[in-house]
PDB file of C-alpha atoms in Angstrom:
ATOM      1  CA  GLY A  14       0.000   0.000   0.000  1.00  0.00           C
ATOM      2  CA  GLN A  15       2.999   2.366  -0.049  1.00  0.00           C
ATOM      3  CA  SER A  16       4.021   2.291  -3.679  1.00  0.00           C
ATOM      4  CA  VAL A  17       2.173   4.314  -6.259  1.00  0.00           C
ATOM      5  CA  VAL A  18       3.643   3.019  -9.524  1.00  0.00           C
ATOM      6  CA  ILE A  19       2.747  -0.427 -10.875  1.00  0.00           C
ATOM      7  CA  ALA A  20       4.892  -1.455 -13.848  1.00  0.00           C
ATOM      8  CA  LEU A  21       3.506  -3.986 -16.332  1.00  0.00           C
ATOM      9  CA  ASP A  22       5.819  -6.045 -18.522  1.00  0.00           C
ATOM     10  CA  GLY A  23       6.242  -9.579 -19.790  1.00  0.00           C
ATOM     11  CA  LYS A  24       9.090 -12.082 -20.011  1.00  0.00           C
ATOM     12  CA  THR A  25       9.577 -15.480 -21.622  1.00  0.00           C
ATOM     13  CA  ALA A  26      11.348 -18.224 -19.672  1.00  0.00           C
ATOM     14  CA  ARG A  27      13.704 -19.258 -22.458  1.00  0.00           C
ATOM     15  CA  GLY A  28      14.467 -22.630 -20.911  1.00  0.00           C
ATOM     16  CA  THR A  29      10.870 -23.683 -21.516  1.00  0.00           C
ATOM     17  CA  ILE A  30      11.071 -23.227 -25.299  1.00  0.00           C
ATOM     18  CA  PRO A  31      11.090 -26.726 -26.865  1.00  0.00           C
ATOM     19  CA  ALA A  32      13.782 -27.541 -29.419  1.00  0.00           C
ATOM     20  CA  GLY A  33      12.814 -26.345 -32.872  1.00  0.00           C
ATOM     21  CA  GLN A  34      10.075 -24.032 -31.569  1.00  0.00           C
ATOM     22  CA  THR A  35       9.939 -20.340 -30.737  1.00  0.00           C
ATOM     23  CA  GLN A  36       7.346 -20.165 -27.954  1.00  0.00           C
ATOM     24  CA  GLY A  37       7.662 -21.084 -24.312  1.00  0.00           C
ATOM     25  CA  LEU A  38       6.190 -19.962 -20.999  1.00  0.00           C
ATOM     26  CA  HIS A  39       5.533 -16.215 -21.178  1.00  0.00           C
ATOM     27  CA  LEU A  40       4.480 -14.382 -18.022  1.00  0.00           C
ATOM     28  CA  LEU A  41       3.055 -10.892 -17.651  1.00  0.00           C
ATOM     29  CA  ALA A  42       3.929  -9.328 -14.290  1.00  0.00           C
ATOM     30  CA  ALA A  43       2.666  -6.393 -12.236  1.00  0.00           C
ATOM     31  CA  TYR A  44       5.673  -5.042 -10.325  1.00  0.00           C
ATOM     32  CA  LEU A  45       6.204  -2.417  -7.642  1.00  0.00           C
ATOM     33  CA  PRO A  46       9.545  -0.808  -8.643  1.00  0.00           C
ATOM     34  CA  ALA A  47       9.910   1.129  -5.394  1.00  0.00           C
ATOM     35  CA  GLU A  48       9.601  -1.980  -3.218  1.00  0.00           C
ATOM     36  CA  GLY A  49      10.745  -4.802  -5.495  1.00  0.00           C
ATOM     37  CA  TRP A  50       7.574  -6.878  -5.120  1.00  0.00           C
ATOM     38  CA  VAL A  51       5.653  -8.675  -7.849  1.00  0.00           C
ATOM     39  CA  LEU A  52       1.994  -8.196  -6.972  1.00  0.00           C
ATOM     40  CA  MET A  53       0.667 -10.653  -9.537  1.00  0.00           C
ATOM     41  CA  GLN A  54       1.697 -12.450 -12.709  1.00  0.00           C
ATOM     42  CA  VAL A  55      -0.341 -14.370 -15.248  1.00  0.00           C
ATOM     43  CA  ALA A  56       0.650 -16.762 -17.992  1.00  0.00           C
ATOM     44  CA  VAL A  57       0.094 -15.496 -21.517  1.00  0.00           C
ATOM     45  CA  GLU A  58      -1.614 -18.398 -23.288  1.00  0.00           C
ATOM     46  CA  SER A  59      -0.418 -19.693 -26.651  1.00  0.00           C
ATOM     47  CA  LYS A  60      -3.333 -18.125 -28.546  1.00  0.00           C
ATOM     48  CA  GLU A  61      -3.152 -14.688 -26.917  1.00  0.00           C
ATOM     49  CA  ASN A  62      -0.614 -11.934 -26.271  1.00  0.00           C
ATOM     50  CA  GLU A  63       0.176  -9.422 -23.520  1.00  0.00           C
ATOM     51  CA  ILE A  64      -2.567  -7.100 -24.769  1.00  0.00           C
ATOM     52  CA  THR A  65      -5.292  -9.662 -24.079  1.00  0.00           C
ATOM     53  CA  ALA A  66      -3.660 -10.962 -20.889  1.00  0.00           C
ATOM     54  CA  ALA A  67      -3.277  -7.520 -19.276  1.00  0.00           C
ATOM     55  CA  PRO A  68      -7.006  -7.005 -18.509  1.00  0.00           C
ATOM     56  CA  ARG A  69      -7.059 -10.330 -16.642  1.00  0.00           C
ATOM     57  CA  LEU A  70      -4.021  -9.279 -14.631  1.00  0.00           C
ATOM     58  CA  LEU A  71      -5.374  -5.833 -13.746  1.00  0.00           C
ATOM     59  CA  LYS A  72      -8.716  -7.263 -12.597  1.00  0.00           C
ATOM     60  CA  CYS A  73      -6.817  -8.976  -9.769  1.00  0.00           C
ATOM     61  CA  LEU A  74      -5.380  -5.703  -8.441  1.00  0.00           C
ATOM     62  CA  ASP A  75      -6.698  -2.765  -6.457  1.00  0.00           C
ATOM     63  CA  LEU A  76      -5.827   0.143  -8.748  1.00  0.00           C
ATOM     64  CA  ARG A  77      -7.255   2.934  -6.618  1.00  0.00           C
ATOM     65  CA  GLY A  78      -4.643   5.642  -6.235  1.00  0.00           C
ATOM     66  CA  LYS A  79      -2.128   3.731  -8.365  1.00  0.00           C
ATOM     67  CA  VAL A  80      -0.337   4.715 -11.580  1.00  0.00           C
ATOM     68  CA  VAL A  81       0.006   1.873 -14.087  1.00  0.00           C
ATOM     69  CA  THR A  82       2.911   2.090 -16.520  1.00  0.00           C
ATOM     70  CA  GLY A  83       3.724   0.026 -19.581  1.00  0.00           C
ATOM     71  CA  ASP A  84       5.698  -0.039 -22.788  1.00  0.00           C
ATOM     72  CA  ALA A  85       4.307   0.740 -26.239  1.00  0.00           C
ATOM     73  CA  LEU A  86       2.727  -2.705 -26.705  1.00  0.00           C
ATOM     74  CA  LEU A  87       0.377  -2.154 -23.754  1.00  0.00           C
ATOM     75  CA  ALA A  88      -0.581   1.373 -24.807  1.00  0.00           C
ATOM     76  CA  GLN A  89      -4.167   0.438 -25.686  1.00  0.00           C
ATOM     77  CA  ARG A  90      -7.379   2.425 -25.439  1.00  0.00           C
ATOM     78  CA  GLN A  91      -9.483  -0.251 -23.740  1.00  0.00           C
ATOM     79  CA  LEU A  92      -6.782  -0.920 -21.166  1.00  0.00           C
ATOM     80  CA  SER A  93      -6.623   2.805 -20.428  1.00  0.00           C
ATOM     81  CA  ILE A  94     -10.373   2.877 -19.869  1.00  0.00           C
ATOM     82  CA  GLN A  95     -10.212  -0.145 -17.561  1.00  0.00           C
ATOM     83  CA  ILE A  96      -7.496   1.441 -15.413  1.00  0.00           C
ATOM     84  CA  VAL A  97      -9.154   4.851 -15.004  1.00  0.00           C
ATOM     85  CA  GLU A  98     -12.611   3.410 -14.348  1.00  0.00           C
ATOM     86  CA  ALA A  99     -11.052   1.192 -11.656  1.00  0.00           C
ATOM     87  CA  GLY A 100      -9.753   4.310  -9.886  1.00  0.00           C
ATOM     88  CA  GLY A 101      -6.200   4.330 -11.238  1.00  0.00           C
ATOM     89  CA  GLU A 102      -4.146   6.361 -13.684  1.00  0.00           C
ATOM     90  CA  TYR A 103      -1.913   5.373 -16.588  1.00  0.00           C
ATOM     91  CA  VAL A 104       1.363   6.461 -18.176  1.00  0.00           C
ATOM     92  CA  TRP A 105       2.064   4.873 -21.578  1.00  0.00           C
ATOM     93  CA  ILE A 106       4.900   5.112 -24.069  1.00  0.00           C
ATOM     94  CA  ILE A 107       3.521   5.646 -27.588  1.00  0.00           C
ATOM     95  CA  LYS A 108       5.329   4.258 -30.627  1.00  0.00           C
ATOM     96  CA  ASP A 109       4.439   3.206 -34.163  1.00  0.00           C
ATOM     97  CA  ASN A 110       1.779   0.714 -33.029  1.00  0.00           C
ATOM     98  CA  GLN A 111      -0.387   3.839 -32.490  1.00  0.00           C
ATOM     99  CA  PRO A 112       0.721   5.818 -35.565  1.00  0.00           C
ATOM    100  CA  GLU A 113      -1.933   8.564 -35.557  1.00  0.00           C
ATOM    101  CA  VAL A 114      -1.506   9.315 -31.858  1.00  0.00           C
ATOM    102  CA  ARG A 115       2.270   9.316 -32.166  1.00  0.00           C
ATOM    103  CA  GLN A 116       2.101  11.656 -35.161  1.00  0.00           C
ATOM    104  CA  ASP A 117      -0.159  14.101 -33.321  1.00  0.00           C
ATOM    105  CA  ILE A 118       2.188  14.236 -30.331  1.00  0.00           C
ATOM    106  CA  GLU A 119       5.283  14.504 -32.501  1.00  0.00           C
ATOM    107  CA  THR A 120       3.711  17.371 -34.458  1.00  0.00           C
ATOM    108  CA  LEU A 121       2.899  19.255 -31.255  1.00  0.00           C
ATOM    109  CA  PHE A 122       6.523  19.172 -30.084  1.00  0.00           C
ATOM    110  CA  ALA A 123       8.118  19.716 -33.503  1.00  0.00           C
ATOM    111  CA  PRO A 124       9.811  23.093 -34.174  1.00  0.00           C
ATOM    112  CA  GLU A 125       7.255  25.512 -35.554  1.00  0.00           C
ATOM    113  CA  ILE A 126       7.884  26.912 -39.030  1.00  0.00           C
ATOM    114  CA  CYS A 127       6.968  30.599 -39.114  1.00  0.00           C
ATOM    115  CA  VAL A 128       6.464  33.039 -41.938  1.00  0.00           C
ATOM    116  CA  LYS A 129       8.951  35.889 -41.871  1.00  0.00           C
ATOM    117  CA  GLY A 130       7.723  38.659 -39.617  1.00  0.00           C
ATOM    118  CA  PHE A 131       5.666  36.329 -37.393  1.00  0.00           C
ATOM    119  CA  SER A 132       6.648  34.672 -34.134  1.00  0.00           C
ATOM    120  CA  PRO A 133       5.785  31.098 -33.022  1.00  0.00           C
ATOM    121  CA  GLY A 134       2.526  30.520 -31.184  1.00  0.00           C
ATOM    122  CA  ARG A 135       2.503  30.202 -27.415  1.00  0.00           C
ATOM    123  CA  HIS A 136       2.562  26.765 -25.849  1.00  0.00           C
ATOM    124  CA  ASP A 137       2.201  25.465 -22.312  1.00  0.00           C
ATOM    125  CA  PHE A 138       5.379  23.379 -22.550  1.00  0.00           C
ATOM    126  CA  ARG A 139       6.968  22.482 -19.214  1.00  0.00           C
ATOM    127  CA  THR A 140      10.318  20.676 -18.930  1.00  0.00           C
ATOM    128  CA  ALA A 141      12.484  18.825 -16.432  1.00  0.00           C
ATOM    129  CA  SER A 142      15.913  17.214 -16.748  1.00  0.00           C
ATOM    130  CA  THR A 143      18.184  14.833 -14.879  1.00  0.00           C
ATOM    131  CA  VAL A 144      21.868  14.045 -15.398  1.00  0.00           C
ATOM    132  CA  GLU A 145      23.422  10.827 -14.119  1.00  0.00           C
ATOM    133  CA  LYS A 146      26.728   9.037 -14.506  1.00  0.00           C
ATOM    134  CA  GLY A 147      26.994   5.271 -14.233  1.00  0.00           C
ATOM    135  CA  HIS A 148      27.785   2.053 -16.087  1.00  0.00           C
ATOM    136  CA  GLY A 149      30.476   3.857 -18.055  1.00  0.00           C
ATOM    137  CA  ARG A 150      28.263   6.544 -19.538  1.00  0.00           C
ATOM    138  CA  LEU A 151      26.884   9.994 -18.885  1.00  0.00           C
ATOM    139  CA  GLU A 152      23.118  10.144 -19.355  1.00  0.00           C
ATOM    140  CA  ARG A 153      20.887  13.187 -19.611  1.00  0.00           C
ATOM    141  CA  ARG A 154      17.084  12.806 -19.677  1.00  0.00           C
ATOM    142  CA  THR A 155      14.830  15.700 -20.624  1.00  0.00           C
ATOM    143  CA  ILE A 156      11.040  15.541 -20.596  1.00  0.00           C
ATOM    144  CA  THR A 157       8.738  18.129 -22.158  1.00  0.00           C
ATOM    145  CA  VAL A 158       5.083  17.991 -21.108  1.00  0.00           C
ATOM    146  CA  SER A 159       1.941  19.630 -22.482  1.00  0.00           C
ATOM    147  CA  SER A 160      -1.811  19.608 -21.815  1.00  0.00           C
ATOM    148  CA  GLU A 161      -2.712  21.152 -25.175  1.00  0.00           C
ATOM    149  CA  LEU A 162      -3.930  17.908 -26.781  1.00  0.00           C
ATOM    150  CA  LYS A 163      -6.539  17.243 -24.108  1.00  0.00           C
ATOM    151  CA  GLY A 164      -9.881  17.148 -25.866  1.00  0.00           C
ATOM    152  CA  TYR A 165      -8.214  16.755 -29.266  1.00  0.00           C
ATOM    153  CA  LEU A 166      -6.213  13.559 -29.064  1.00  0.00           C
ATOM    154  CA  HIS A 167      -8.213  10.408 -29.792  1.00  0.00           C
ATOM    155  CA  TRP A 168      -7.319   8.703 -26.542  1.00  0.00           C
ATOM    156  CA  PRO A 169      -9.566   8.032 -23.503  1.00  0.00           C
ATOM    157  CA  TYR A 170      -9.056  10.127 -20.374  1.00  0.00           C
ATOM    158  CA  VAL A 171      -5.835  11.685 -21.660  1.00  0.00           C
ATOM    159  CA  GLU A 172      -4.746  14.790 -19.724  1.00  0.00           C
ATOM    160  CA  GLN A 173      -1.134  15.304 -20.803  1.00  0.00           C
ATOM    161  CA  VAL A 174       1.306  14.188 -23.472  1.00  0.00           C
ATOM    162  CA  PHE A 175       5.072  14.233 -23.281  1.00  0.00           C
ATOM    163  CA  LYS A 176       8.288  13.993 -25.251  1.00  0.00           C
ATOM    164  CA  LEU A 177      11.195  12.239 -23.555  1.00  0.00           C
ATOM    165  CA  GLU A 178      14.727  12.697 -24.886  1.00  0.00           C
ATOM    166  CA  ARG A 179      17.631  10.517 -23.731  1.00  0.00           C
ATOM    167  CA  HIS A 180      21.166  11.668 -24.503  1.00  0.00           C
ATOM    168  CA  PHE A 181      23.970   9.174 -23.767  1.00  0.00           C
ATOM    169  CA  VAL A 182      27.720   9.805 -23.905  1.00  0.00           C
ATOM    170  CA  ARG A 183      29.959   6.748 -23.525  1.00  0.00           C
ATOM    171  CA  VAL A 184      32.856   7.780 -21.303  1.00  0.00           C
ATOM    172  CA  LYS A 185      35.595   5.608 -22.786  1.00  0.00           C
ATOM    173  CA  ASP A 186      35.301   6.835 -26.376  1.00  0.00           C
ATOM    174  CA  GLY A 187      32.819   9.732 -26.337  1.00  0.00           C
ATOM    175  CA  LYS A 188      30.276   7.928 -28.524  1.00  0.00           C
ATOM    176  CA  ILE A 189      26.940   9.791 -28.453  1.00  0.00           C
ATOM    177  CA  THR A 190      23.492   8.179 -28.650  1.00  0.00           C
ATOM    178  CA  HIS A 191      20.261  10.165 -28.768  1.00  0.00           C
ATOM    179  CA  GLN A 192      16.777   8.681 -28.346  1.00  0.00           C
ATOM    180  CA  VAL A 193      13.339  10.273 -28.435  1.00  0.00           C
ATOM    181  CA  VAL A 194      10.080   8.678 -27.266  1.00  0.00           C
ATOM    182  CA  TYR A 195       6.577  10.034 -26.780  1.00  0.00           C
ATOM    183  CA  GLY A 196       3.873   9.241 -24.271  1.00  0.00           C
ATOM    184  CA  VAL A 197       0.413   9.915 -22.857  1.00  0.00           C
ATOM    185  CA  THR A 198      -0.967  10.012 -19.326  1.00  0.00           C
ATOM    186  CA  SER A 199      -4.277  10.452 -17.539  1.00  0.00           C
ATOM    187  CA  LEU A 200      -2.544  12.412 -14.768  1.00  0.00           C
ATOM    188  CA  THR A 201      -3.336  16.101 -14.770  1.00  0.00           C
ATOM    189  CA  ALA A 202      -0.682  18.808 -14.599  1.00  0.00           C
ATOM    190  CA  GLN A 203      -1.638  19.386 -10.953  1.00  0.00           C
ATOM    191  CA  GLU A 204      -1.254  15.674 -10.124  1.00  0.00           C
ATOM    192  CA  ALA A 205       2.061  15.193 -11.949  1.00  0.00           C
ATOM    193  CA  GLY A 206       4.338  17.893 -13.267  1.00  0.00           C
ATOM    194  CA  PRO A 207       7.303  17.184 -15.536  1.00  0.00           C
ATOM    195  CA  GLU A 208       9.583  16.189 -12.647  1.00  0.00           C
ATOM    196  CA  ARG A 209       7.083  13.631 -11.375  1.00  0.00           C
ATOM    197  CA  LEU A 210       6.375  12.226 -14.829  1.00  0.00           C
ATOM    198  CA  LEU A 211      10.104  11.810 -15.410  1.00  0.00           C
ATOM    199  CA  GLU A 212      10.313   9.851 -12.146  1.00  0.00           C
ATOM    200  CA  ILE A 213       7.381   7.624 -13.127  1.00  0.00           C
ATOM    201  CA  VAL A 214       8.759   6.814 -16.574  1.00  0.00           C
ATOM    202  CA  ARG A 215      12.183   6.095 -15.087  1.00  0.00           C
ATOM    203  CA  ALA A 216      10.648   3.860 -12.405  1.00  0.00           C
ATOM    204  CA  HIS A 217       8.991   1.697 -15.053  1.00  0.00           C
ATOM    205  CA  TRP A 218      12.335   0.413 -16.306  1.00  0.00           C
ATOM    206  CA  GLY A 219      12.955  -1.002 -12.833  1.00  0.00           C
ATOM    207  CA  ILE A 220      11.041  -4.089 -13.892  1.00  0.00           C
ATOM    208  CA  GLU A 221      13.737  -4.822 -16.480  1.00  0.00           C
ATOM    209  CA  ASN A 222      16.758  -4.059 -14.306  1.00  0.00           C
ATOM    210  CA  GLY A 223      15.450  -4.916 -10.868  1.00  0.00           C
ATOM    211  CA  LEU A 224      13.422  -8.022 -11.709  1.00  0.00           C
ATOM    212  CA  PHE A 225      13.959  -9.643 -15.113  1.00  0.00           C
ATOM    213  CA  TYR A 226      17.718  -9.089 -15.308  1.00  0.00           C
ATOM    214  CA  ARG A 227      18.264 -10.445 -11.802  1.00  0.00           C
ATOM    215  CA  ARG A 228      16.063 -13.470 -12.438  1.00  0.00           C
ATOM    216  CA  ASP A 229      18.019 -14.294 -15.602  1.00  0.00           C
ATOM    217  CA  GLU A 230      21.610 -13.388 -14.800  1.00  0.00           C
ATOM    218  CA  THR A 231      21.769 -13.998 -11.062  1.00  0.00           C
ATOM    219  CA  LEU A 232      19.141 -16.655 -10.374  1.00  0.00           C
ATOM    220  CA  GLY A 233      19.686 -18.465 -13.698  1.00  0.00           C
ATOM    221  CA  GLU A 234      16.040 -18.580 -14.670  1.00  0.00           C
ATOM    222  CA  ASP A 235      16.609 -18.858 -18.427  1.00  0.00           C
ATOM    223  CA  ARG A 236      18.996 -21.766 -17.895  1.00  0.00           C
ATOM    224  CA  CYS A 237      16.372 -23.705 -15.947  1.00  0.00           C
ATOM    225  CA  ARG A 238      14.950 -26.615 -17.946  1.00  0.00           C
ATOM    226  CA  LEU A 239      11.862 -27.339 -15.855  1.00  0.00           C
ATOM    227  CA  ARG A 240       8.960 -27.994 -18.223  1.00  0.00           C
ATOM    228  CA  ILE A 241       6.664 -30.525 -16.525  1.00  0.00           C
ATOM    229  CA  GLY A 242       3.284 -29.159 -15.500  1.00  0.00           C
ATOM    230  CA  HIS A 243       3.488 -25.780 -13.772  1.00  0.00           C
ATOM    231  CA  ALA A 244       7.015 -26.299 -12.417  1.00  0.00           C
ATOM    232  CA  ALA A 245       8.578 -23.495 -14.484  1.00  0.00           C
ATOM    233  CA  GLN A 246       5.909 -21.010 -13.441  1.00  0.00           C
ATOM    234  CA  ALA A 247       6.327 -22.044  -9.801  1.00  0.00           C
ATOM    235  CA  MET A 248      10.076 -21.352 -10.043  1.00  0.00           C
ATOM    236  CA  THR A 249       9.433 -17.826 -11.328  1.00  0.00           C
ATOM    237  CA  ILE A 250       7.173 -17.235  -8.314  1.00  0.00           C
ATOM    238  CA  ILE A 251       9.927 -18.441  -5.981  1.00  0.00           C
ATOM    239  CA  ASN A 252      12.450 -16.188  -7.730  1.00  0.00           C
ATOM    240  CA  ASN A 253      10.071 -13.232  -7.399  1.00  0.00           C
ATOM    241  CA  LEU A 254       9.716 -13.960  -3.686  1.00  0.00           C
ATOM    242  CA  VAL A 255      13.481 -14.260  -3.139  1.00  0.00           C
ATOM    243  CA  LEU A 256      14.164 -10.910  -4.815  1.00  0.00           C
ATOM    244  CA  GLY A 257      11.294  -9.254  -2.953  1.00  0.00           C
ATOM    245  CA  LEU A 258      12.587 -10.478   0.415  1.00  0.00           C
ATOM    246  CA  LEU A 259      16.109  -9.255  -0.335  1.00  0.00           C
ATOM    247  CA  LEU A 260      15.033  -5.823  -1.544  1.00  0.00           C
ATOM    248  CA  ARG A 261      12.704  -5.469   1.423  1.00  0.00           C
ATOM    249  CA  ARG A 262      15.799  -5.743   3.621  1.00  0.00           C
ATOM    250  CA  GLY A 263      17.611  -3.163   1.498  1.00  0.00           C
ATOM    251  CA  ILE A 264      19.896  -5.793  -0.086  1.00  0.00           C
ATOM    252  CA  LYS A 265      20.665  -4.801  -3.677  1.00  0.00           C
ATOM    253  CA  ASN A 266      23.766  -6.901  -4.391  1.00  0.00           C
ATOM    254  CA  VAL A 267      21.999 -10.218  -5.003  1.00  0.00           C
ATOM    255  CA  PRO A 268      25.116 -12.320  -5.920  1.00  0.00           C
ATOM    256  CA  GLU A 269      26.809 -11.248  -2.682  1.00  0.00           C
ATOM    257  CA  ALA A 270      23.640 -12.106  -0.739  1.00  0.00           C
ATOM    258  CA  GLN A 271      23.534 -15.549  -2.380  1.00  0.00           C
ATOM    259  CA  ARG A 272      27.064 -16.294  -1.212  1.00  0.00           C
ATOM    260  CA  ARG A 273      26.359 -15.036   2.287  1.00  0.00           C
ATOM    261  CA  PHE A 274      23.168 -17.041   2.766  1.00  0.00           C
ATOM    262  CA  ALA A 275      24.743 -20.170   1.248  1.00  0.00           C
ATOM    263  CA  ALA A 276      27.355 -19.988   3.989  1.00  0.00           C
ATOM    264  CA  ARG A 277      24.847 -18.999   6.705  1.00  0.00           C
ATOM    265  CA  PRO A 278      21.622 -20.976   6.107  1.00  0.00           C
ATOM    266  CA  GLN A 279      20.199 -19.884   9.465  1.00  0.00           C
ATOM    267  CA  GLU A 280      20.248 -16.258   8.267  1.00  0.00           C
ATOM    268  CA  ALA A 281      18.477 -17.329   5.094  1.00  0.00           C
ATOM    269  CA  LEU A 282      15.778 -18.994   7.195  1.00  0.00           C
ATOM    270  CA  GLN A 283      15.387 -15.868   9.294  1.00  0.00           C
ATOM    271  CA  LEU A 284      14.994 -13.829   6.110  1.00  0.00           C
ATOM    272  CA  ILE A 285      11.941 -15.924   5.248  1.00  0.00           C
ATOM    273  CA  LEU A 286      10.426 -16.244   8.715  1.00  0.00           C
ATOM    274  CA  SER A 287      10.940 -12.765  10.153  1.00  0.00           C
ATOM    275  CA  SER A 288       9.731  -9.331   9.135  1.00  0.00           C
ATOM    276  CA  PRO A 289      12.040  -6.302   9.065  1.00  0.00           C
ATOM    277  CA  THR A 290      11.692  -3.752  11.837  1.00  0.00           C
TER     278      THR A 290
END
């Protein structure tokens, strides 16, 4: 009940893909980036995708006062309606799967061409930036937010749109990478200014770094070959629980924690049986 952001994303357990095939167990998770807990995950059946599985997942959650985030695949009108009518809000990244919406947002933020003697029209653009250094690169994120498309954009409950620019400089050789993405949200300007929206979008990627990467690289999930019955899905639940317990204690170096608890099994037992003060 403390976190506000719920990140939605899916992952395939690669070890469950049979030889000669391309599909295996694919799970869609609802994750609390601030706390490291998976609230719920559902299996995406062979004849559906994340778009059709997401409504089932969200029906299991109390969305009142929560902000649901997702990548471009989950940016869907019906899902937006479901979230808002359940008392929540949404923040979606918009890409080419919603071409008209993306074009409208891109046009709004594009430089305005003016006839000589005239000045550009006034806009309500608001911006925020962050600069961070880590993993061998310098990263600057700048978000520009506007409420001007409310009532015009063909998207349910939309209040604001945004343009997010990511500028990366690799320290060792100075290589520069620049990315631009667009998005929509049902949060009003009073509920979330540019600084808050930048935090929410950044928090969403915690599901990749804080959950999926750790399950794969540290806990070896993709190397697991369990395929009988629901064994593979049960292992993902156990992995989710392990990571949640560690992060709840403030432990972020999972490999170091593995070595410590392997040498001190009584501490590992206490981690499961006791609650932090």
